PDB file of C-alpha atoms in Angstrom:
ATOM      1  CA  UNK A 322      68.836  21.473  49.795  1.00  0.00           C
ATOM      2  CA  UNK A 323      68.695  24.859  47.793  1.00  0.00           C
ATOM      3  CA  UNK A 324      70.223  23.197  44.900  1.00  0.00           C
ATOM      4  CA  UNK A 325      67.920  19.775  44.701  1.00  0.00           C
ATOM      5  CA  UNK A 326      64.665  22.187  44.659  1.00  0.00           C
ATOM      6  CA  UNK A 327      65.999  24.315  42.075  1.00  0.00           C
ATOM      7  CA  UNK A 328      66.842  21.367  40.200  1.00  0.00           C
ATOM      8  CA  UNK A 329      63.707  20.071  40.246  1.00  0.00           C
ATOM      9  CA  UNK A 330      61.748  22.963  39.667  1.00  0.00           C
ATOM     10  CA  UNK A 331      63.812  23.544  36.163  1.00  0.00           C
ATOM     11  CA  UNK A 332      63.386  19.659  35.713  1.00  0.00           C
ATOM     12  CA  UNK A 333      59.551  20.472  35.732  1.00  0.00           C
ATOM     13  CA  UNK A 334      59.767  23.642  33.736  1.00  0.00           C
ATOM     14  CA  UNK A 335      61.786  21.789  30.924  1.00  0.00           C
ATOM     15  CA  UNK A 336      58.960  19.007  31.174  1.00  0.00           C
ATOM     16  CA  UNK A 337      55.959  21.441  30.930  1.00  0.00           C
ATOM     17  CA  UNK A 338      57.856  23.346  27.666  1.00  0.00           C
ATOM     18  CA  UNK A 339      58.241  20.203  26.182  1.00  0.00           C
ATOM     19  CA  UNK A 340      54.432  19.181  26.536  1.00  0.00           C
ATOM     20  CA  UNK A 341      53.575  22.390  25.136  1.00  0.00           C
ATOM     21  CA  UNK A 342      55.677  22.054  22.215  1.00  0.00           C
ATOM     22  CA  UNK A 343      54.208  18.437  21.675  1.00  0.00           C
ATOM     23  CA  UNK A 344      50.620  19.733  21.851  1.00  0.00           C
ATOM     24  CA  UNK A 345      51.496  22.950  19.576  1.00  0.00           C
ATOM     25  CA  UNK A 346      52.993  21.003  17.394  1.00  0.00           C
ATOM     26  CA  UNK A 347      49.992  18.644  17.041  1.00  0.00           C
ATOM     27  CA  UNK A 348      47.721  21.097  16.591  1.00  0.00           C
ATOM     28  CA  UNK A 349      49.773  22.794  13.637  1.00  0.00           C
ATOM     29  CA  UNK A 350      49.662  19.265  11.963  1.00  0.00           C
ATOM     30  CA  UNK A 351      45.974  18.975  12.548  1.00  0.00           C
ATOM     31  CA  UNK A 352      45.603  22.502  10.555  1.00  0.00           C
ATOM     32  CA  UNK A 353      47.229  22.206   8.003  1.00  0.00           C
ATOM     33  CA  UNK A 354      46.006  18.639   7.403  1.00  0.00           C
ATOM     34  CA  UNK A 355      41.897  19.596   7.874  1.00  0.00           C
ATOM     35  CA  UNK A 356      41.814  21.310   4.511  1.00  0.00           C
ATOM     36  CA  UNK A 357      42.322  18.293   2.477  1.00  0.00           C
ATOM     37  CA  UNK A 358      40.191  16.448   4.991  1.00  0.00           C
ATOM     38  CA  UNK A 359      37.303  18.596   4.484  1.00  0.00           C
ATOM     39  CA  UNK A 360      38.564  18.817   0.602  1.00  0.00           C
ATOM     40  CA  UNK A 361      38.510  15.249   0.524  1.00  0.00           C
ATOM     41  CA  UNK A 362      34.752  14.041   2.039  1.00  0.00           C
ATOM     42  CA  UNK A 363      33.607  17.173   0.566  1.00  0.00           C
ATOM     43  CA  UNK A 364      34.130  16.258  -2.939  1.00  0.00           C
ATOM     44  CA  UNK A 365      32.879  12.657  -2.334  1.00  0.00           C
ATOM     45  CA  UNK A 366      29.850  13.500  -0.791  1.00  0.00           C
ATOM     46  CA  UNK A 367      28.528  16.125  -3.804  1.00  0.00           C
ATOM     47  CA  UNK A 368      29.842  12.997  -6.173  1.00  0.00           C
ATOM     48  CA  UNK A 369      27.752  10.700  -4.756  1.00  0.00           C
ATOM     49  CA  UNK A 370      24.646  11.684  -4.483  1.00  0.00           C
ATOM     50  CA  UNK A 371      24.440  14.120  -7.299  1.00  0.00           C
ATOM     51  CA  UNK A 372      25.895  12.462  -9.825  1.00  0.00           C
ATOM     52  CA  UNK A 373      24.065  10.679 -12.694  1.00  0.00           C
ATOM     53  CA  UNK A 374      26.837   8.733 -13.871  1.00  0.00           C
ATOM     54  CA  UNK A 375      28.397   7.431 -10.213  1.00  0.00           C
ATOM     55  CA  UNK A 376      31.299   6.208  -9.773  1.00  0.00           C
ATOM     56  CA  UNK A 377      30.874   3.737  -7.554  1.00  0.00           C
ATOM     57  CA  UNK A 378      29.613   0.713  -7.790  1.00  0.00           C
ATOM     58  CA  UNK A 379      28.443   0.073  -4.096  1.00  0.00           C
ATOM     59  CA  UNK A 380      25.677   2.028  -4.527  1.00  0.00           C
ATOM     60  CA  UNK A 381      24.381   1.103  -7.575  1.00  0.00           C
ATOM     61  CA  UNK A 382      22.077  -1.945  -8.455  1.00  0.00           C
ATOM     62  CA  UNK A 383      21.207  -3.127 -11.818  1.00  0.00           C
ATOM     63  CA  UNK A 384      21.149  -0.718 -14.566  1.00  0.00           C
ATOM     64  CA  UNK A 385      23.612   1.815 -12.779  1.00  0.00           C
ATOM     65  CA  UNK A 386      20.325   2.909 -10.932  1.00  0.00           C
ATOM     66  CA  UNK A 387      20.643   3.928  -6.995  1.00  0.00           C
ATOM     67  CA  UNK A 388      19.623   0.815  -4.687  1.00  0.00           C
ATOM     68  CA  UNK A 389      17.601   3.222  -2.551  1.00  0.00           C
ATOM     69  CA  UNK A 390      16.168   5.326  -5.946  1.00  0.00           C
ATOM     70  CA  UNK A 391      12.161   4.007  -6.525  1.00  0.00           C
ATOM     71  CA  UNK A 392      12.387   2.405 -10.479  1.00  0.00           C
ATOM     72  CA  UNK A 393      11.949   4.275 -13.395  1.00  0.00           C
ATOM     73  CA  UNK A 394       8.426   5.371 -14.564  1.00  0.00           C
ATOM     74  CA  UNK A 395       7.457   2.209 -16.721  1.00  0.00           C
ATOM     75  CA  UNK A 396       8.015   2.833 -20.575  1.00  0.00           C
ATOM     76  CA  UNK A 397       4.927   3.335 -22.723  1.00  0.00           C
ATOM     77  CA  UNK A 398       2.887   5.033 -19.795  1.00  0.00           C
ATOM     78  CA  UNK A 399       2.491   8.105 -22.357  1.00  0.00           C
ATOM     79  CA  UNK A 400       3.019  11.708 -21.341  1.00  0.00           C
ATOM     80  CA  UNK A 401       2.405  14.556 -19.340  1.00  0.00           C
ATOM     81  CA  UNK A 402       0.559  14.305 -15.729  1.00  0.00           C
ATOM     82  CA  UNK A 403      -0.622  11.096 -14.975  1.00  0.00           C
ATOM     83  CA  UNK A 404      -0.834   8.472 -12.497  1.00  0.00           C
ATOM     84  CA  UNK A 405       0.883   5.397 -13.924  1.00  0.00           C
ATOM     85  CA  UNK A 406      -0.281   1.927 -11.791  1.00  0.00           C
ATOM     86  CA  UNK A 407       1.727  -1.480 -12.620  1.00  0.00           C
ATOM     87  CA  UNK A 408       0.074  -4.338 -12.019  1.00  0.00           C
ATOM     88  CA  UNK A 409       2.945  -6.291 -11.621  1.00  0.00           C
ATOM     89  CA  UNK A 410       5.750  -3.997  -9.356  1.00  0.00           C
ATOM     90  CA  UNK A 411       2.874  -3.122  -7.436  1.00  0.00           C
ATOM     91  CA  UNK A 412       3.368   0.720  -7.683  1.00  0.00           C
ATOM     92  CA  UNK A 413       2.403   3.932  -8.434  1.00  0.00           C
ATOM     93  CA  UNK A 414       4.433   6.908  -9.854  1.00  0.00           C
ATOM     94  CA  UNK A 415       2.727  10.706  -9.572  1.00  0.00           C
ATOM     95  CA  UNK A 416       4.483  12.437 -12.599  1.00  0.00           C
ATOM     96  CA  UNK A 417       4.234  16.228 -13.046  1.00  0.00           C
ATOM     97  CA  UNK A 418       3.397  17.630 -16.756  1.00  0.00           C
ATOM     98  CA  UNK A 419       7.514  18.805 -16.527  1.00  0.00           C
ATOM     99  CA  UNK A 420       8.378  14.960 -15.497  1.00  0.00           C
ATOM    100  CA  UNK A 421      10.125  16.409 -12.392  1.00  0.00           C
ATOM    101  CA  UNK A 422       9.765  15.646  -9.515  1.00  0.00           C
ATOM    102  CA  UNK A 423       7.817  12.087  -9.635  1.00  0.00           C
ATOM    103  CA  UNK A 424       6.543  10.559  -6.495  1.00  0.00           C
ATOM    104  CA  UNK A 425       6.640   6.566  -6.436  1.00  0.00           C
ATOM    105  CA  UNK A 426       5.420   4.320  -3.787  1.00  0.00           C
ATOM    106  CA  UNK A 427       4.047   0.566  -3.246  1.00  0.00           C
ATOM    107  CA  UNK A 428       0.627  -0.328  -2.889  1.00  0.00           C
ATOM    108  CA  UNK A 429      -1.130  -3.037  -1.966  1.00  0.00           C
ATOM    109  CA  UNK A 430      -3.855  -4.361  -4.403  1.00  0.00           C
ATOM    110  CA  UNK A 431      -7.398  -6.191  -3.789  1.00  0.00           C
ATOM    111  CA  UNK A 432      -8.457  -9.259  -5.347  1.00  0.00           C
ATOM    112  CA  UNK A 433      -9.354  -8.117  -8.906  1.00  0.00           C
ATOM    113  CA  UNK A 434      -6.711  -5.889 -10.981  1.00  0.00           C
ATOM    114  CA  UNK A 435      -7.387  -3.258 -13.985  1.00  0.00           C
ATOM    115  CA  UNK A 436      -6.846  -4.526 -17.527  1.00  0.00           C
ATOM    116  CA  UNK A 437      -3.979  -2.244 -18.551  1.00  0.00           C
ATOM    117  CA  UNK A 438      -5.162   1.071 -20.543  1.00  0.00           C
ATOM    118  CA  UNK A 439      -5.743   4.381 -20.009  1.00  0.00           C
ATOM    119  CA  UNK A 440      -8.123   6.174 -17.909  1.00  0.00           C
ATOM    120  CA  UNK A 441      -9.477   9.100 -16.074  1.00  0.00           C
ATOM    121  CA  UNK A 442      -9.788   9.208 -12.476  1.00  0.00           C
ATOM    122  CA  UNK A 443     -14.329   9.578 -12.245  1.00  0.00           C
ATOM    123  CA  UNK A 444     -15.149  10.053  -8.868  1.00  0.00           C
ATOM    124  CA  UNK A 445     -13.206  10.608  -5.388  1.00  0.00           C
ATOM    125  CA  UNK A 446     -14.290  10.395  -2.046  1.00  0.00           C
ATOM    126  CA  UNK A 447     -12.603  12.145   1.285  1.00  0.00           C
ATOM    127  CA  UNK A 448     -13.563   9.156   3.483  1.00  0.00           C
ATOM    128  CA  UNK A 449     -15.679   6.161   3.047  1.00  0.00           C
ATOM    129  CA  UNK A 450     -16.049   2.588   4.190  1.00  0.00           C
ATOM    130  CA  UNK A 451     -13.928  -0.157   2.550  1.00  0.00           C
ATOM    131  CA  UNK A 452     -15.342  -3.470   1.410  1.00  0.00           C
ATOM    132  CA  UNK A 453     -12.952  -4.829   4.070  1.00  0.00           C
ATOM    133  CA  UNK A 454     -14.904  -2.673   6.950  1.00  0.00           C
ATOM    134  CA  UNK A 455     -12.088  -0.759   7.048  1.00  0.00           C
ATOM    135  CA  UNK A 456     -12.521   3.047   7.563  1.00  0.00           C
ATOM    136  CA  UNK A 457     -10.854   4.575   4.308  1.00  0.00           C
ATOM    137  CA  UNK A 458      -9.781   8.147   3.287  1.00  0.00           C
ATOM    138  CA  UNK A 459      -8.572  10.056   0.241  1.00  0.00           C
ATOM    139  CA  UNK A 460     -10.464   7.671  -1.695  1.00  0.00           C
ATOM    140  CA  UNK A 461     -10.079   8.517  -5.867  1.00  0.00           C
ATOM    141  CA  UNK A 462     -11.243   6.323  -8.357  1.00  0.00           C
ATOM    142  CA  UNK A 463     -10.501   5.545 -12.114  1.00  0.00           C
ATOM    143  CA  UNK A 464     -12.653   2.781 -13.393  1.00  0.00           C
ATOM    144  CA  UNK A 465     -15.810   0.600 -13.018  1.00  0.00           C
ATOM    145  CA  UNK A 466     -15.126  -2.583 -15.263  1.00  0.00           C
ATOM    146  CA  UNK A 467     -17.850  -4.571 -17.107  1.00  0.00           C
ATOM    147  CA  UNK A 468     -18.175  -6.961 -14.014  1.00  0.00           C
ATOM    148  CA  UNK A 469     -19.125  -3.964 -11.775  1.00  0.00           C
ATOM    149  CA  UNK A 470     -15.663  -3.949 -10.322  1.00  0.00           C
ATOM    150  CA  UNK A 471     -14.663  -0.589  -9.359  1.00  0.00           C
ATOM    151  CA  UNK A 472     -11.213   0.507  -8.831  1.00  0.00           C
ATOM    152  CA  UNK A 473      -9.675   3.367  -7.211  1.00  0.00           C
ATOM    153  CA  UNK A 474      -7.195   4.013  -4.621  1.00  0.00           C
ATOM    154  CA  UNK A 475      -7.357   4.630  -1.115  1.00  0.00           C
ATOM    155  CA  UNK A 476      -5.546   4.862   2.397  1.00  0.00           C
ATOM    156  CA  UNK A 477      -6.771   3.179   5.509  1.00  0.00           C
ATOM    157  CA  UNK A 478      -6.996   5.594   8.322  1.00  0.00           C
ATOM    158  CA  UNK A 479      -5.211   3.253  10.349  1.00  0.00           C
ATOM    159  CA  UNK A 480      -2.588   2.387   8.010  1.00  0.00           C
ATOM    160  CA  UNK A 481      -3.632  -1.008   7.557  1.00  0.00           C
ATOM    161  CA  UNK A 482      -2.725  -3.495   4.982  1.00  0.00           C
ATOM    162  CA  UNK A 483      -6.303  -4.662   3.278  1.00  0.00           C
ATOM    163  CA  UNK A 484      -7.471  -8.009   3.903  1.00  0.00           C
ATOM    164  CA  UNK A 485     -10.211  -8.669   1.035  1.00  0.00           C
ATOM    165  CA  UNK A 486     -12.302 -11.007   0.913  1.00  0.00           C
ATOM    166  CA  UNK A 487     -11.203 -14.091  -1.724  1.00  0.00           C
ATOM    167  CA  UNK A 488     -14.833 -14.813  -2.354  1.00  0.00           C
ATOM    168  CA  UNK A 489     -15.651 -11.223  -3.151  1.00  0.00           C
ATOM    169  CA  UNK A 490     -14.554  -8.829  -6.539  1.00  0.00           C
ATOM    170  CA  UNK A 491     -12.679  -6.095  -5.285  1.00  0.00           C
ATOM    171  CA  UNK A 492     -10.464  -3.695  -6.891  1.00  0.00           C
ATOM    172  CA  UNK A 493      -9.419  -1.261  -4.372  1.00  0.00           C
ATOM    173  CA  UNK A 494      -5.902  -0.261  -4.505  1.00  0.00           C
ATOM    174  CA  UNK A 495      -4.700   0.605  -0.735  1.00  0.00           C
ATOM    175  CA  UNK A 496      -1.990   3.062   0.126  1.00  0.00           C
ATOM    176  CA  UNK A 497      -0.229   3.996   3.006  1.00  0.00           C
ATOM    177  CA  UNK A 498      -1.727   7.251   4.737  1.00  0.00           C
ATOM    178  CA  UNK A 499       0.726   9.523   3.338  1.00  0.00           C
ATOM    179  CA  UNK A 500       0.818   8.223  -0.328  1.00  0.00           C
ATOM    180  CA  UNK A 501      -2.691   8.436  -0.089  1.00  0.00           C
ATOM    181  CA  UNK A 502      -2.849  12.572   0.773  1.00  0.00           C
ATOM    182  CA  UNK A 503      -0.242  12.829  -1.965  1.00  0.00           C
ATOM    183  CA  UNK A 504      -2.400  11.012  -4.459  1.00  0.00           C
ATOM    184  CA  UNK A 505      -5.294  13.211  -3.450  1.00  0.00           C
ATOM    185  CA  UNK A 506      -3.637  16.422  -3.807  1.00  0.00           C
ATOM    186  CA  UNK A 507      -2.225  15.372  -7.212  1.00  0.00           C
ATOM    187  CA  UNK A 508      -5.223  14.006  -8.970  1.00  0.00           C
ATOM    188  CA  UNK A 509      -8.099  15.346  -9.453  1.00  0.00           C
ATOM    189  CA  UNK A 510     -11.299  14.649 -10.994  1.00  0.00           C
ATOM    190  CA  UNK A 511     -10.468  13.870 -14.866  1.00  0.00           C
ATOM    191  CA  UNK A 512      -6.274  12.954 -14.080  1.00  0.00           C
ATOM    192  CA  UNK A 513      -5.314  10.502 -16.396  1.00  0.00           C
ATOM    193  CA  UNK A 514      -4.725   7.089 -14.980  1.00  0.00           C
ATOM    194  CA  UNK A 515      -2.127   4.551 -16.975  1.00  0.00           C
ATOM    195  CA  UNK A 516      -2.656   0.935 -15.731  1.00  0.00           C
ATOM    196  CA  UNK A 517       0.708  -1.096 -17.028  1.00  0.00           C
ATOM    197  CA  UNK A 518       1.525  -4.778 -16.792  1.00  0.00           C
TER     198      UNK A 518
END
């Protein structure tokens, strides 16, 4: 009987040195192999998003721009700090005087859109009614036409999408809340406004 226990027993001891080995061993691999791991995402992730020239083309679209990167500021929109407006991408770009730094967003336009020029923004408003009877805030605007028309942008305090009037002349230009402070904070009385196709 004496000899079947201690034969077991060492059959046990053998067994638990072995799984210790195993799991020592393991963990050796797993060290020395987590340096290039880390080595390895590490230098994908900075190439990614930081560099200008990518490398791959997954997430790129046309152009070699980023798919989730807002377009370019639209050429011929001049200089310096402005608020450029396109008619036709339905969007807005807040550049700084250094160009750095731009904020771009979509808006949502009324029924009547700016001829495409330069302006100033004339008047702004913190809050207001909008010719939708929607409650509006951060209201700036750039331009009373010949028709009486006046545009300017705006935010509905609800976040709703307008929903002019077809019958009526209306050039309000809504944002979302947000986009709205930001365009508040960045343009005062006198900010040049560029309206492009």
């Amino acid at each position: 009987m004496r000899r079947v226990a201690r034969s077991s027993s060492g059959v046990f001891v053998t067994g638990l040195t072995a799984a210790a080995l195993a799991v020592v061993g393991y963990l050796a691999y797993e060290a020395s192999a987590a340096p290039h791991r880390v080595h390895r995402s590490s230098a994908s992730a900075s190439a990614t998003p930081g560099d200008a020239k990518g490398s791959g083309k997954d997430d790129k679209g046309k152009g070699g721009q980023r798919k989730d990167a807002p377009p370019a500021v639209p050429d011929g929109s001049g200089t310096g700090k402005r608020v450029v407006y396109s008619v036709g991408q339905k969007r807005v770009w807040l550049v700084p005087a250094d160009a750095k730094g731009v904020r771009s967003f979509e808006v949502t336009p009324s029924t009547v859109n700016p001829q495409p020029g330069t302006y100033a923004v004339t008047s702004r408003d913190l809050n207001g009614p909008g010719s939708d009877g929607v409650r509006l805030e951060h209201i700036v605007r750039f331009l009373r036409d010949a028709n009486g028309v006046v545009f300017g942008f705006s935010a509905a305090v609800d976040g709703s999408p307008p929903q002019p009037d077809p019958t009526k002349k209306t050039g309000g230009v809504r944002e979302k809340p947000a986009d709205g402070l930001a365009m508040w904070e960045f343009a005062p009385k006198g900010t040049k406004v560029v309206v492009v196709p």
